[in-house]
mmCIF file with all atom_site columns, C-alpha atoms in Angstrom:
data_model
loop_
_atom_site.group_PDB
_atom_site.id
_atom_site.type_symbol
_atom_site.label_atom_id
_atom_site.label_alt_id
_atom_site.label_comp_id
_atom_site.label_asym_id
_atom_site.label_entity_id
_atom_site.label_seq_id
_atom_site.pdbx_PDB_ins_code
_atom_site.Cartn_x
_atom_site.Cartn_y
_atom_site.Cartn_z
_atom_site.occupancy
_atom_site.B_iso_or_equiv
_atom_site.pdbx_formal_charge
_atom_site.auth_seq_id
_atom_site.auth_comp_id
_atom_site.auth_asym_id
_atom_site.auth_atom_id
_atom_site.pdbx_PDB_model_num
ATOM 1   C CA . MET W 1 1   ? 24.276  14.129  -27.605 1.00 0.00 ? 1   MET W CA 1
ATOM 2   C CA . GLU W 1 2   ? 22.665  16.577  -25.702 1.00 0.00 ? 2   GLU W CA 1
ATOM 3   C CA . GLY W 1 3   ? 20.508  17.320  -28.422 1.00 0.00 ? 3   GLY W CA 1
ATOM 4   C CA . ASN W 1 4   ? 19.394  14.066  -28.864 1.00 0.00 ? 4   ASN W CA 1
ATOM 5   C CA . HIS W 1 5   ? 17.538  14.841  -25.141 1.00 0.00 ? 5   HIS W CA 1
ATOM 6   C CA . THR W 1 6   ? 14.156  16.560  -25.963 1.00 0.00 ? 6   THR W CA 1
ATOM 7   C CA . PRO W 1 7   ? 12.151  18.583  -23.105 1.00 0.00 ? 7   PRO W CA 1
ATOM 8   C CA . GLN W 1 8   ? 9.918   15.871  -23.010 1.00 0.00 ? 8   GLN W CA 1
ATOM 9   C CA . SER W 1 9   ? 11.799  13.161  -22.656 1.00 0.00 ? 9   SER W CA 1
ATOM 10  C CA . LYS W 1 10  ? 13.591  15.059  -19.484 1.00 0.00 ? 10  LYS W CA 1
ATOM 11  C CA . SER W 1 11  ? 10.276  15.567  -17.853 1.00 0.00 ? 11  SER W CA 1
ATOM 12  C CA . ARG W 1 12  ? 9.859   11.898  -18.637 1.00 0.00 ? 12  ARG W CA 1
ATOM 13  C CA . PHE W 1 13  ? 12.562  10.701  -17.180 1.00 0.00 ? 13  PHE W CA 1
ATOM 14  C CA . ARG W 1 14  ? 11.825  13.519  -13.689 1.00 0.00 ? 14  ARG W CA 1
ATOM 15  C CA . GLN W 1 15  ? 8.577   11.660  -13.724 1.00 0.00 ? 15  GLN W CA 1
ATOM 16  C CA . LEU W 1 16  ? 9.597   7.774   -13.553 1.00 0.00 ? 16  LEU W CA 1
ATOM 17  C CA . TRP W 1 17  ? 13.059  9.120   -11.172 1.00 0.00 ? 17  TRP W CA 1
ATOM 18  C CA . GLU W 1 18  ? 10.007  10.564  -8.937  1.00 0.00 ? 18  GLU W CA 1
ATOM 19  C CA . LEU W 1 19  ? 7.647   7.271   -8.328  1.00 0.00 ? 19  LEU W CA 1
ATOM 20  C CA . PHE W 1 20  ? 11.046  5.320   -8.342  1.00 0.00 ? 20  PHE W CA 1
ATOM 21  C CA . TRP W 1 21  ? 12.449  8.107   -5.443  1.00 0.00 ? 21  TRP W CA 1
ATOM 22  C CA . THR W 1 22  ? 9.542   8.121   -3.701  1.00 0.00 ? 22  THR W CA 1
ATOM 23  C CA . PHE W 1 23  ? 8.876   4.418   -3.219  1.00 0.00 ? 23  PHE W CA 1
ATOM 24  C CA . ALA W 1 24  ? 12.329  3.465   -2.737  1.00 0.00 ? 24  ALA W CA 1
ATOM 25  C CA . LYS W 1 25  ? 12.303  6.275   0.493   1.00 0.00 ? 25  LYS W CA 1
ATOM 26  C CA . MET W 1 26  ? 9.052   4.333   1.384   1.00 0.00 ? 26  MET W CA 1
ATOM 27  C CA . GLY W 1 27  ? 11.352  1.314   1.117   1.00 0.00 ? 27  GLY W CA 1
ATOM 28  C CA . VAL W 1 28  ? 13.616  2.609   3.535   1.00 0.00 ? 28  VAL W CA 1
ATOM 29  C CA . ILE W 1 29  ? 11.304  3.314   5.905   1.00 0.00 ? 29  ILE W CA 1
ATOM 30  C CA . THR W 1 30  ? 8.742   0.293   5.936   1.00 0.00 ? 30  THR W CA 1
ATOM 31  C CA . PHE W 1 31  ? 8.576   -2.022  8.720   1.00 0.00 ? 31  PHE W CA 1
ATOM 32  C CA . GLY W 1 32  ? 6.093   -4.770  9.400   1.00 0.00 ? 32  GLY W CA 1
ATOM 33  C CA . GLY W 1 33  ? 5.070   -5.671  5.756   1.00 0.00 ? 33  GLY W CA 1
ATOM 34  C CA . GLY W 1 34  ? 2.458   -4.431  3.526   1.00 0.00 ? 34  GLY W CA 1
ATOM 35  C CA . MET W 1 35  ? -0.155  -3.675  6.138   1.00 0.00 ? 35  MET W CA 1
ATOM 36  C CA . ALA W 1 36  ? 2.412   -1.645  7.932   1.00 0.00 ? 36  ALA W CA 1
ATOM 37  C CA . MET W 1 37  ? 3.262   0.625   4.067   1.00 0.00 ? 37  MET W CA 1
ATOM 38  C CA . LEU W 1 38  ? -0.283  1.721   4.476   1.00 0.00 ? 38  LEU W CA 1
ATOM 39  C CA . PRO W 1 39  ? -0.107  5.037   6.264   1.00 0.00 ? 39  PRO W CA 1
ATOM 40  C CA . ILE W 1 40  ? 3.000   5.390   4.272   1.00 0.00 ? 40  ILE W CA 1
ATOM 41  C CA . LEU W 1 41  ? 1.119   5.273   1.149   1.00 0.00 ? 41  LEU W CA 1
ATOM 42  C CA . GLN W 1 42  ? -0.937  7.683   2.564   1.00 0.00 ? 42  GLN W CA 1
ATOM 43  C CA . ARG W 1 43  ? 1.222   10.288  3.665   1.00 0.00 ? 43  ARG W CA 1
ATOM 44  C CA . GLU W 1 44  ? 3.149   10.596  0.671   1.00 0.00 ? 44  GLU W CA 1
ATOM 45  C CA . VAL W 1 45  ? 0.448   9.337   -2.015  1.00 0.00 ? 45  VAL W CA 1
ATOM 46  C CA . VAL W 1 46  ? -2.581  10.801  -0.892  1.00 0.00 ? 46  VAL W CA 1
ATOM 47  C CA . ASP W 1 47  ? -1.538  13.933  0.779   1.00 0.00 ? 47  ASP W CA 1
ATOM 48  C CA . SER W 1 48  ? 2.381   15.196  -0.232  1.00 0.00 ? 48  SER W CA 1
ATOM 49  C CA . LYS W 1 49  ? 1.883   14.035  -4.243  1.00 0.00 ? 49  LYS W CA 1
ATOM 50  C CA . GLY W 1 50  ? -1.716  14.073  -4.760  1.00 0.00 ? 50  GLY W CA 1
ATOM 51  C CA . TRP W 1 51  ? -1.008  10.876  -6.556  1.00 0.00 ? 51  TRP W CA 1
ATOM 52  C CA . ALA W 1 52  ? -4.491  8.815   -5.997  1.00 0.00 ? 52  ALA W CA 1
ATOM 53  C CA . THR W 1 53  ? -7.416  9.709   -3.555  1.00 0.00 ? 53  THR W CA 1
ATOM 54  C CA . GLU W 1 54  ? -7.732  7.887   -0.403  1.00 0.00 ? 54  GLU W CA 1
ATOM 55  C CA . GLU W 1 55  ? -10.595 5.761   -2.218  1.00 0.00 ? 55  GLU W CA 1
ATOM 56  C CA . GLU W 1 56  ? -8.444  5.336   -4.995  1.00 0.00 ? 56  GLU W CA 1
ATOM 57  C CA . LEU W 1 57  ? -5.535  4.104   -2.893  1.00 0.00 ? 57  LEU W CA 1
ATOM 58  C CA . THR W 1 58  ? -8.268  1.933   -0.493  1.00 0.00 ? 58  THR W CA 1
ATOM 59  C CA . ASP W 1 59  ? -9.470  0.180   -3.929  1.00 0.00 ? 59  ASP W CA 1
ATOM 60  C CA . TYR W 1 60  ? -5.918  -0.445  -4.938  1.00 0.00 ? 60  TYR W CA 1
ATOM 61  C CA . TYR W 1 61  ? -4.581  -1.903  -1.770  1.00 0.00 ? 61  TYR W CA 1
ATOM 62  C CA . ALA W 1 62  ? -7.702  -3.995  -1.879  1.00 0.00 ? 62  ALA W CA 1
ATOM 63  C CA . ILE W 1 63  ? -6.744  -5.395  -5.231  1.00 0.00 ? 63  ILE W CA 1
ATOM 64  C CA . GLY W 1 64  ? -3.276  -5.897  -4.385  1.00 0.00 ? 64  GLY W CA 1
ATOM 65  C CA . GLN W 1 65  ? -4.726  -7.935  -1.894  1.00 0.00 ? 65  GLN W CA 1
ATOM 66  C CA . CYS W 1 66  ? -6.435  -9.884  -4.103  1.00 0.00 ? 66  CYS W CA 1
ATOM 67  C CA . THR W 1 67  ? -3.678  -10.454 -6.801  1.00 0.00 ? 67  THR W CA 1
ATOM 68  C CA . PRO W 1 68  ? -0.516  -12.748 -6.461  1.00 0.00 ? 68  PRO W CA 1
ATOM 69  C CA . GLY W 1 69  ? 2.198   -11.168 -4.714  1.00 0.00 ? 69  GLY W CA 1
ATOM 70  C CA . ILE W 1 70  ? 3.423   -8.536  -1.664  1.00 0.00 ? 70  ILE W CA 1
ATOM 71  C CA . ILE W 1 71  ? 0.135   -6.255  -1.564  1.00 0.00 ? 71  ILE W CA 1
ATOM 72  C CA . ALA W 1 72  ? 2.907   -3.138  -0.798  1.00 0.00 ? 72  ALA W CA 1
ATOM 73  C CA . VAL W 1 73  ? 4.644   -3.732  -3.983  1.00 0.00 ? 73  VAL W CA 1
ATOM 74  C CA . ASN W 1 74  ? 1.183   -4.671  -6.006  1.00 0.00 ? 74  ASN W CA 1
ATOM 75  C CA . THR W 1 75  ? -0.086  -1.389  -5.040  1.00 0.00 ? 75  THR W CA 1
ATOM 76  C CA . ALA W 1 76  ? 3.442   0.268   -5.572  1.00 0.00 ? 76  ALA W CA 1
ATOM 77  C CA . THR W 1 77  ? 2.528   -1.276  -9.434  1.00 0.00 ? 77  THR W CA 1
ATOM 78  C CA . PHE W 1 78  ? -1.085  0.652   -9.413  1.00 0.00 ? 78  PHE W CA 1
ATOM 79  C CA . ILE W 1 79  ? 0.083   3.888   -8.660  1.00 0.00 ? 79  ILE W CA 1
ATOM 80  C CA . GLY W 1 80  ? 3.001   4.010   -10.436 1.00 0.00 ? 80  GLY W CA 1
ATOM 81  C CA . GLN W 1 81  ? 0.998   2.589   -13.256 1.00 0.00 ? 81  GLN W CA 1
ATOM 82  C CA . LYS W 1 82  ? -1.763  5.170   -12.643 1.00 0.00 ? 82  LYS W CA 1
ATOM 83  C CA . CYS W 1 83  ? 0.950   8.563   -12.760 1.00 0.00 ? 83  CYS W CA 1
ATOM 84  C CA . GLY W 1 84  ? 3.578   6.968   -15.407 1.00 0.00 ? 84  GLY W CA 1
ATOM 85  C CA . GLY W 1 85  ? 1.871   3.944   -17.555 1.00 0.00 ? 85  GLY W CA 1
ATOM 86  C CA . VAL W 1 86  ? 3.992   1.186   -17.765 1.00 0.00 ? 86  VAL W CA 1
ATOM 87  C CA . ALA W 1 87  ? 7.049   2.534   -17.179 1.00 0.00 ? 87  ALA W CA 1
ATOM 88  C CA . GLY W 1 88  ? 5.211   4.248   -14.377 1.00 0.00 ? 88  GLY W CA 1
ATOM 89  C CA . GLY W 1 89  ? 4.427   1.098   -12.594 1.00 0.00 ? 89  GLY W CA 1
ATOM 90  C CA . ILE W 1 90  ? 8.148   -0.737  -12.617 1.00 0.00 ? 90  ILE W CA 1
ATOM 91  C CA . ALA W 1 91  ? 10.066  2.649   -11.516 1.00 0.00 ? 91  ALA W CA 1
ATOM 92  C CA . ALA W 1 92  ? 7.238   2.555   -8.822  1.00 0.00 ? 92  ALA W CA 1
ATOM 93  C CA . THR W 1 93  ? 7.678   -1.031  -8.024  1.00 0.00 ? 93  THR W CA 1
ATOM 94  C CA . LEU W 1 94  ? 11.833  -1.136  -8.560  1.00 0.00 ? 94  LEU W CA 1
ATOM 95  C CA . GLY W 1 95  ? 12.053  2.325   -6.336  1.00 0.00 ? 95  GLY W CA 1
ATOM 96  C CA . LEU W 1 96  ? 9.761   0.017   -3.426  1.00 0.00 ? 96  LEU W CA 1
ATOM 97  C CA . ILE W 1 97  ? 11.735  -3.033  -3.699  1.00 0.00 ? 97  ILE W CA 1
ATOM 98  C CA . PHE W 1 98  ? 15.081  -1.983  -4.378  1.00 0.00 ? 98  PHE W CA 1
ATOM 99  C CA . PRO W 1 99  ? 16.348  -0.594  -0.503  1.00 0.00 ? 99  PRO W CA 1
ATOM 100 C CA . SER W 1 100 ? 14.948  -4.371  0.720   1.00 0.00 ? 100 SER W CA 1
ATOM 101 C CA . LEU W 1 101 ? 16.578  -6.136  -1.897  1.00 0.00 ? 101 LEU W CA 1
ATOM 102 C CA . VAL W 1 102 ? 19.685  -3.514  -0.642  1.00 0.00 ? 102 VAL W CA 1
ATOM 103 C CA . ILE W 1 103 ? 19.459  -3.845  2.867   1.00 0.00 ? 103 ILE W CA 1
ATOM 104 C CA . ILE W 1 104 ? 18.549  -8.068  3.332   1.00 0.00 ? 104 ILE W CA 1
ATOM 105 C CA . SER W 1 105 ? 21.263  -8.692  1.086   1.00 0.00 ? 105 SER W CA 1
ATOM 106 C CA . PHE W 1 106 ? 23.681  -7.339  3.443   1.00 0.00 ? 106 PHE W CA 1
ATOM 107 C CA . LEU W 1 107 ? 21.659  -8.399  6.800   1.00 0.00 ? 107 LEU W CA 1
ATOM 108 C CA . ALA W 1 108 ? 21.569  -11.963 5.588   1.00 0.00 ? 108 ALA W CA 1
ATOM 109 C CA . ALA W 1 109 ? 25.028  -12.693 6.107   1.00 0.00 ? 109 ALA W CA 1
ATOM 110 C CA . LEU W 1 110 ? 24.762  -10.947 10.008  1.00 0.00 ? 110 LEU W CA 1
ATOM 111 C CA . ILE W 1 111 ? 21.323  -12.022 11.153  1.00 0.00 ? 111 ILE W CA 1
ATOM 112 C CA . SER W 1 112 ? 21.843  -15.771 11.661  1.00 0.00 ? 112 SER W CA 1
ATOM 113 C CA . ASN W 1 113 ? 25.138  -14.057 14.305  1.00 0.00 ? 113 ASN W CA 1
ATOM 114 C CA . PHE W 1 114 ? 22.496  -12.077 15.632  1.00 0.00 ? 114 PHE W CA 1
ATOM 115 C CA . ALA W 1 115 ? 18.844  -12.858 16.015  1.00 0.00 ? 115 ALA W CA 1
ATOM 116 C CA . GLU W 1 116 ? 19.023  -15.362 18.902  1.00 0.00 ? 116 GLU W CA 1
ATOM 117 C CA . LEU W 1 117 ? 20.654  -12.025 21.556  1.00 0.00 ? 117 LEU W CA 1
ATOM 118 C CA . ALA W 1 118 ? 17.998  -10.680 23.487  1.00 0.00 ? 118 ALA W CA 1
ATOM 119 C CA . TRP W 1 119 ? 18.395  -6.892  22.815  1.00 0.00 ? 119 TRP W CA 1
ATOM 120 C CA . VAL W 1 120 ? 17.901  -8.035  18.840  1.00 0.00 ? 120 VAL W CA 1
ATOM 121 C CA . ARG W 1 121 ? 14.513  -10.001 20.073  1.00 0.00 ? 121 ARG W CA 1
ATOM 122 C CA . ASN W 1 122 ? 13.044  -7.054  22.379  1.00 0.00 ? 122 ASN W CA 1
ATOM 123 C CA . ALA W 1 123 ? 13.657  -4.326  19.261  1.00 0.00 ? 123 ALA W CA 1
ATOM 124 C CA . PHE W 1 124 ? 11.735  -6.590  16.731  1.00 0.00 ? 124 PHE W CA 1
ATOM 125 C CA . ALA W 1 125 ? 8.748   -6.763  19.972  1.00 0.00 ? 125 ALA W CA 1
ATOM 126 C CA . GLY W 1 126 ? 9.121   -2.804  20.095  1.00 0.00 ? 126 GLY W CA 1
ATOM 127 C CA . ILE W 1 127 ? 8.794   -2.594  16.528  1.00 0.00 ? 127 ILE W CA 1
ATOM 128 C CA . GLN W 1 128 ? 6.305   -4.899  16.139  1.00 0.00 ? 128 GLN W CA 1
ATOM 129 C CA . VAL W 1 129 ? 3.971   -2.941  18.615  1.00 0.00 ? 129 VAL W CA 1
ATOM 130 C CA . CYS W 1 130 ? 4.706   0.091   16.901  1.00 0.00 ? 130 CYS W CA 1
ATOM 131 C CA . VAL W 1 131 ? 3.712   -1.626  13.328  1.00 0.00 ? 131 VAL W CA 1
ATOM 132 C CA . CYS W 1 132 ? 0.189   -2.276  14.974  1.00 0.00 ? 132 CYS W CA 1
ATOM 133 C CA . ILE W 1 133 ? -0.652  1.292   16.313  1.00 0.00 ? 133 ILE W CA 1
ATOM 134 C CA . LEU W 1 134 ? 0.623   2.535   12.635  1.00 0.00 ? 134 LEU W CA 1
ATOM 135 C CA . ILE W 1 135 ? -1.873  0.007   10.988  1.00 0.00 ? 135 ILE W CA 1
ATOM 136 C CA . PHE W 1 136 ? -4.605  1.040   13.666  1.00 0.00 ? 136 PHE W CA 1
ATOM 137 C CA . ASN W 1 137 ? -4.198  5.054   12.454  1.00 0.00 ? 137 ASN W CA 1
ATOM 138 C CA . ALA W 1 138 ? -4.431  3.816   9.031   1.00 0.00 ? 138 ALA W CA 1
ATOM 139 C CA . VAL W 1 139 ? -7.366  1.963   9.314   1.00 0.00 ? 139 VAL W CA 1
ATOM 140 C CA . MET W 1 140 ? -9.595  4.561   11.285  1.00 0.00 ? 140 MET W CA 1
ATOM 141 C CA . LYS W 1 141 ? -8.489  7.134   8.743   1.00 0.00 ? 141 LYS W CA 1
ATOM 142 C CA . LEU W 1 142 ? -9.777  4.925   5.539   1.00 0.00 ? 142 LEU W CA 1
ATOM 143 C CA . LEU W 1 143 ? -12.784 3.712   7.819   1.00 0.00 ? 143 LEU W CA 1
ATOM 144 C CA . LYS W 1 144 ? -14.357 7.540   8.488   1.00 0.00 ? 144 LYS W CA 1
ATOM 145 C CA . LYS W 1 145 ? -13.518 7.536   4.618   1.00 0.00 ? 145 LYS W CA 1
ATOM 146 C CA . SER W 1 146 ? -14.919 4.232   3.589   1.00 0.00 ? 146 SER W CA 1
ATOM 147 C CA . VAL W 1 147 ? -18.172 3.802   6.207   1.00 0.00 ? 147 VAL W CA 1
ATOM 148 C CA . VAL W 1 148 ? -20.038 6.881   4.702   1.00 0.00 ? 148 VAL W CA 1
ATOM 149 C CA . ASP W 1 149 ? -23.789 5.620   4.698   1.00 0.00 ? 149 ASP W CA 1
ATOM 150 C CA . LYS W 1 150 ? -26.082 2.522   5.681   1.00 0.00 ? 150 LYS W CA 1
ATOM 151 C CA . ARG W 1 151 ? -25.205 0.651   2.448   1.00 0.00 ? 151 ARG W CA 1
ATOM 152 C CA . THR W 1 152 ? -21.044 0.565   3.398   1.00 0.00 ? 152 THR W CA 1
ATOM 153 C CA . ALA W 1 153 ? -22.001 0.258   7.398   1.00 0.00 ? 153 ALA W CA 1
ATOM 154 C CA . VAL W 1 154 ? -23.755 -2.757  6.903   1.00 0.00 ? 154 VAL W CA 1
ATOM 155 C CA . ILE W 1 155 ? -20.779 -3.606  4.174   1.00 0.00 ? 155 ILE W CA 1
ATOM 156 C CA . PHE W 1 156 ? -17.826 -3.269  6.705   1.00 0.00 ? 156 PHE W CA 1
ATOM 157 C CA . THR W 1 157 ? -19.826 -5.221  9.726   1.00 0.00 ? 157 THR W CA 1
ATOM 158 C CA . LEU W 1 158 ? -20.701 -8.257  7.945   1.00 0.00 ? 158 LEU W CA 1
ATOM 159 C CA . VAL W 1 159 ? -16.628 -7.972  6.169   1.00 0.00 ? 159 VAL W CA 1
ATOM 160 C CA . LEU W 1 160 ? -15.877 -7.522  10.167  1.00 0.00 ? 160 LEU W CA 1
ATOM 161 C CA . ALA W 1 161 ? -17.884 -10.246 11.275  1.00 0.00 ? 161 ALA W CA 1
ATOM 162 C CA . GLY W 1 162 ? -16.680 -12.869 8.237   1.00 0.00 ? 162 GLY W CA 1
ATOM 163 C CA . GLY W 1 163 ? -12.738 -11.917 9.175   1.00 0.00 ? 163 GLY W CA 1
ATOM 164 C CA . VAL W 1 164 ? -13.481 -12.664 12.606  1.00 0.00 ? 164 VAL W CA 1
ATOM 165 C CA . PHE W 1 165 ? -15.661 -15.728 12.467  1.00 0.00 ? 165 PHE W CA 1
ATOM 166 C CA . LEU W 1 166 ? -14.252 -17.325 9.000   1.00 0.00 ? 166 LEU W CA 1
ATOM 167 C CA . ASP W 1 167 ? -11.115 -18.632 8.468   1.00 0.00 ? 167 ASP W CA 1
ATOM 168 C CA . ILE W 1 168 ? -11.142 -17.298 4.359   1.00 0.00 ? 168 ILE W CA 1
ATOM 169 C CA . SER W 1 169 ? -8.812  -16.041 2.239   1.00 0.00 ? 169 SER W CA 1
ATOM 170 C CA . PRO W 1 170 ? -9.588  -11.844 2.292   1.00 0.00 ? 170 PRO W CA 1
ATOM 171 C CA . VAL W 1 171 ? -9.877  -12.367 -1.127  1.00 0.00 ? 171 VAL W CA 1
ATOM 172 C CA . TRP W 1 172 ? -13.891 -13.745 -0.948  1.00 0.00 ? 172 TRP W CA 1
ATOM 173 C CA . PHE W 1 173 ? -14.234 -11.171 1.147   1.00 0.00 ? 173 PHE W CA 1
ATOM 174 C CA . VAL W 1 174 ? -13.642 -8.230  -1.486  1.00 0.00 ? 174 VAL W CA 1
ATOM 175 C CA . LEU W 1 175 ? -15.365 -10.512 -3.724  1.00 0.00 ? 175 LEU W CA 1
ATOM 176 C CA . ALA W 1 176 ? -18.431 -10.622 -2.010  1.00 0.00 ? 176 ALA W CA 1
ATOM 177 C CA . ALA W 1 177 ? -18.252 -6.618  -0.961  1.00 0.00 ? 177 ALA W CA 1
ATOM 178 C CA . ALA W 1 178 ? -18.064 -5.653  -4.067  1.00 0.00 ? 178 ALA W CA 1
ATOM 179 C CA . ALA W 1 179 ? -20.953 -7.934  -5.387  1.00 0.00 ? 179 ALA W CA 1
ATOM 180 C CA . ALA W 1 180 ? -22.671 -6.356  -1.875  1.00 0.00 ? 180 ALA W CA 1
ATOM 181 C CA . GLY W 1 181 ? -22.115 -3.159  -3.140  1.00 0.00 ? 181 GLY W CA 1
ATOM 182 C CA . ILE W 1 182 ? -23.296 -3.214  -6.592  1.00 0.00 ? 182 ILE W CA 1
ATOM 183 C CA . VAL W 1 183 ? -26.779 -5.073  -5.828  1.00 0.00 ? 183 VAL W CA 1
ATOM 184 C CA . LEU W 1 184 ? -27.534 -2.726  -2.677  1.00 0.00 ? 184 LEU W CA 1
ATOM 185 C CA . LYS W 1 185 ? -26.627 0.334   -5.094  1.00 0.00 ? 185 LYS W CA 1
ATOM 186 C CA . ASN W 1 186 ? -28.735 -1.182  -7.226  1.00 0.00 ? 186 ASN W CA 1
ATOM 187 C CA . LEU W 1 187 ? -31.873 -1.608  -4.868  1.00 0.00 ? 187 LEU W CA 1
ATOM 188 C CA . GLU W 1 188 ? -31.545 2.113   -3.507  1.00 0.00 ? 188 GLU W CA 1
ATOM 189 C CA . ALA W 1 189 ? -31.604 3.152   -7.131  1.00 0.00 ? 189 ALA W CA 1
ATOM 190 C CA . LYS W 1 190 ? -34.636 1.361   -7.871  1.00 0.00 ? 190 LYS W CA 1
ATOM 191 C CA . ARG W 1 191 ? -36.548 3.003   -4.041  1.00 0.00 ? 191 ARG W CA 1
ATOM 192 C CA . ALA W 1 192 ? -35.678 6.169   -5.682  1.00 0.00 ? 192 ALA W CA 1
#
């Protein structure tokens, strides 16, 4: 039986296991939804593992927001697929959702009994504040890498204003920003 496992198949298994395990660890410590996962993704995927650049992570996150499903799961799928093909996408996705599935299954039976306790509500209020700070830090880091010239500053300003004053889907902002990036870059190229 041992002879059936080639070094290549063991290496492939290790790669898929690493994707699963890395995203499972992220799934355990991520509170507050997809936006809260951004700083953890930056630390693990970009800084620690080198599976994506900050620019790629930003792109995956934007696309993950525009596609059906949960942003964090979509982003994990994109990163896993980049690193390990379809099997890598599946491994990363399963890794991310596995801890939540286990924890939520356990808590579902208990939460209805404790949700009205003051200390539980206060704990969740504190967690929400912490998540806001984590998201803010991630946004500032991405902002420094993304707004690098006049063109990107204009796009940022327009999307920020649109996000504040318009009540439309983020999909439209991403599509409009992509179109603006193409148009502005082509205009710059023609002037040069």
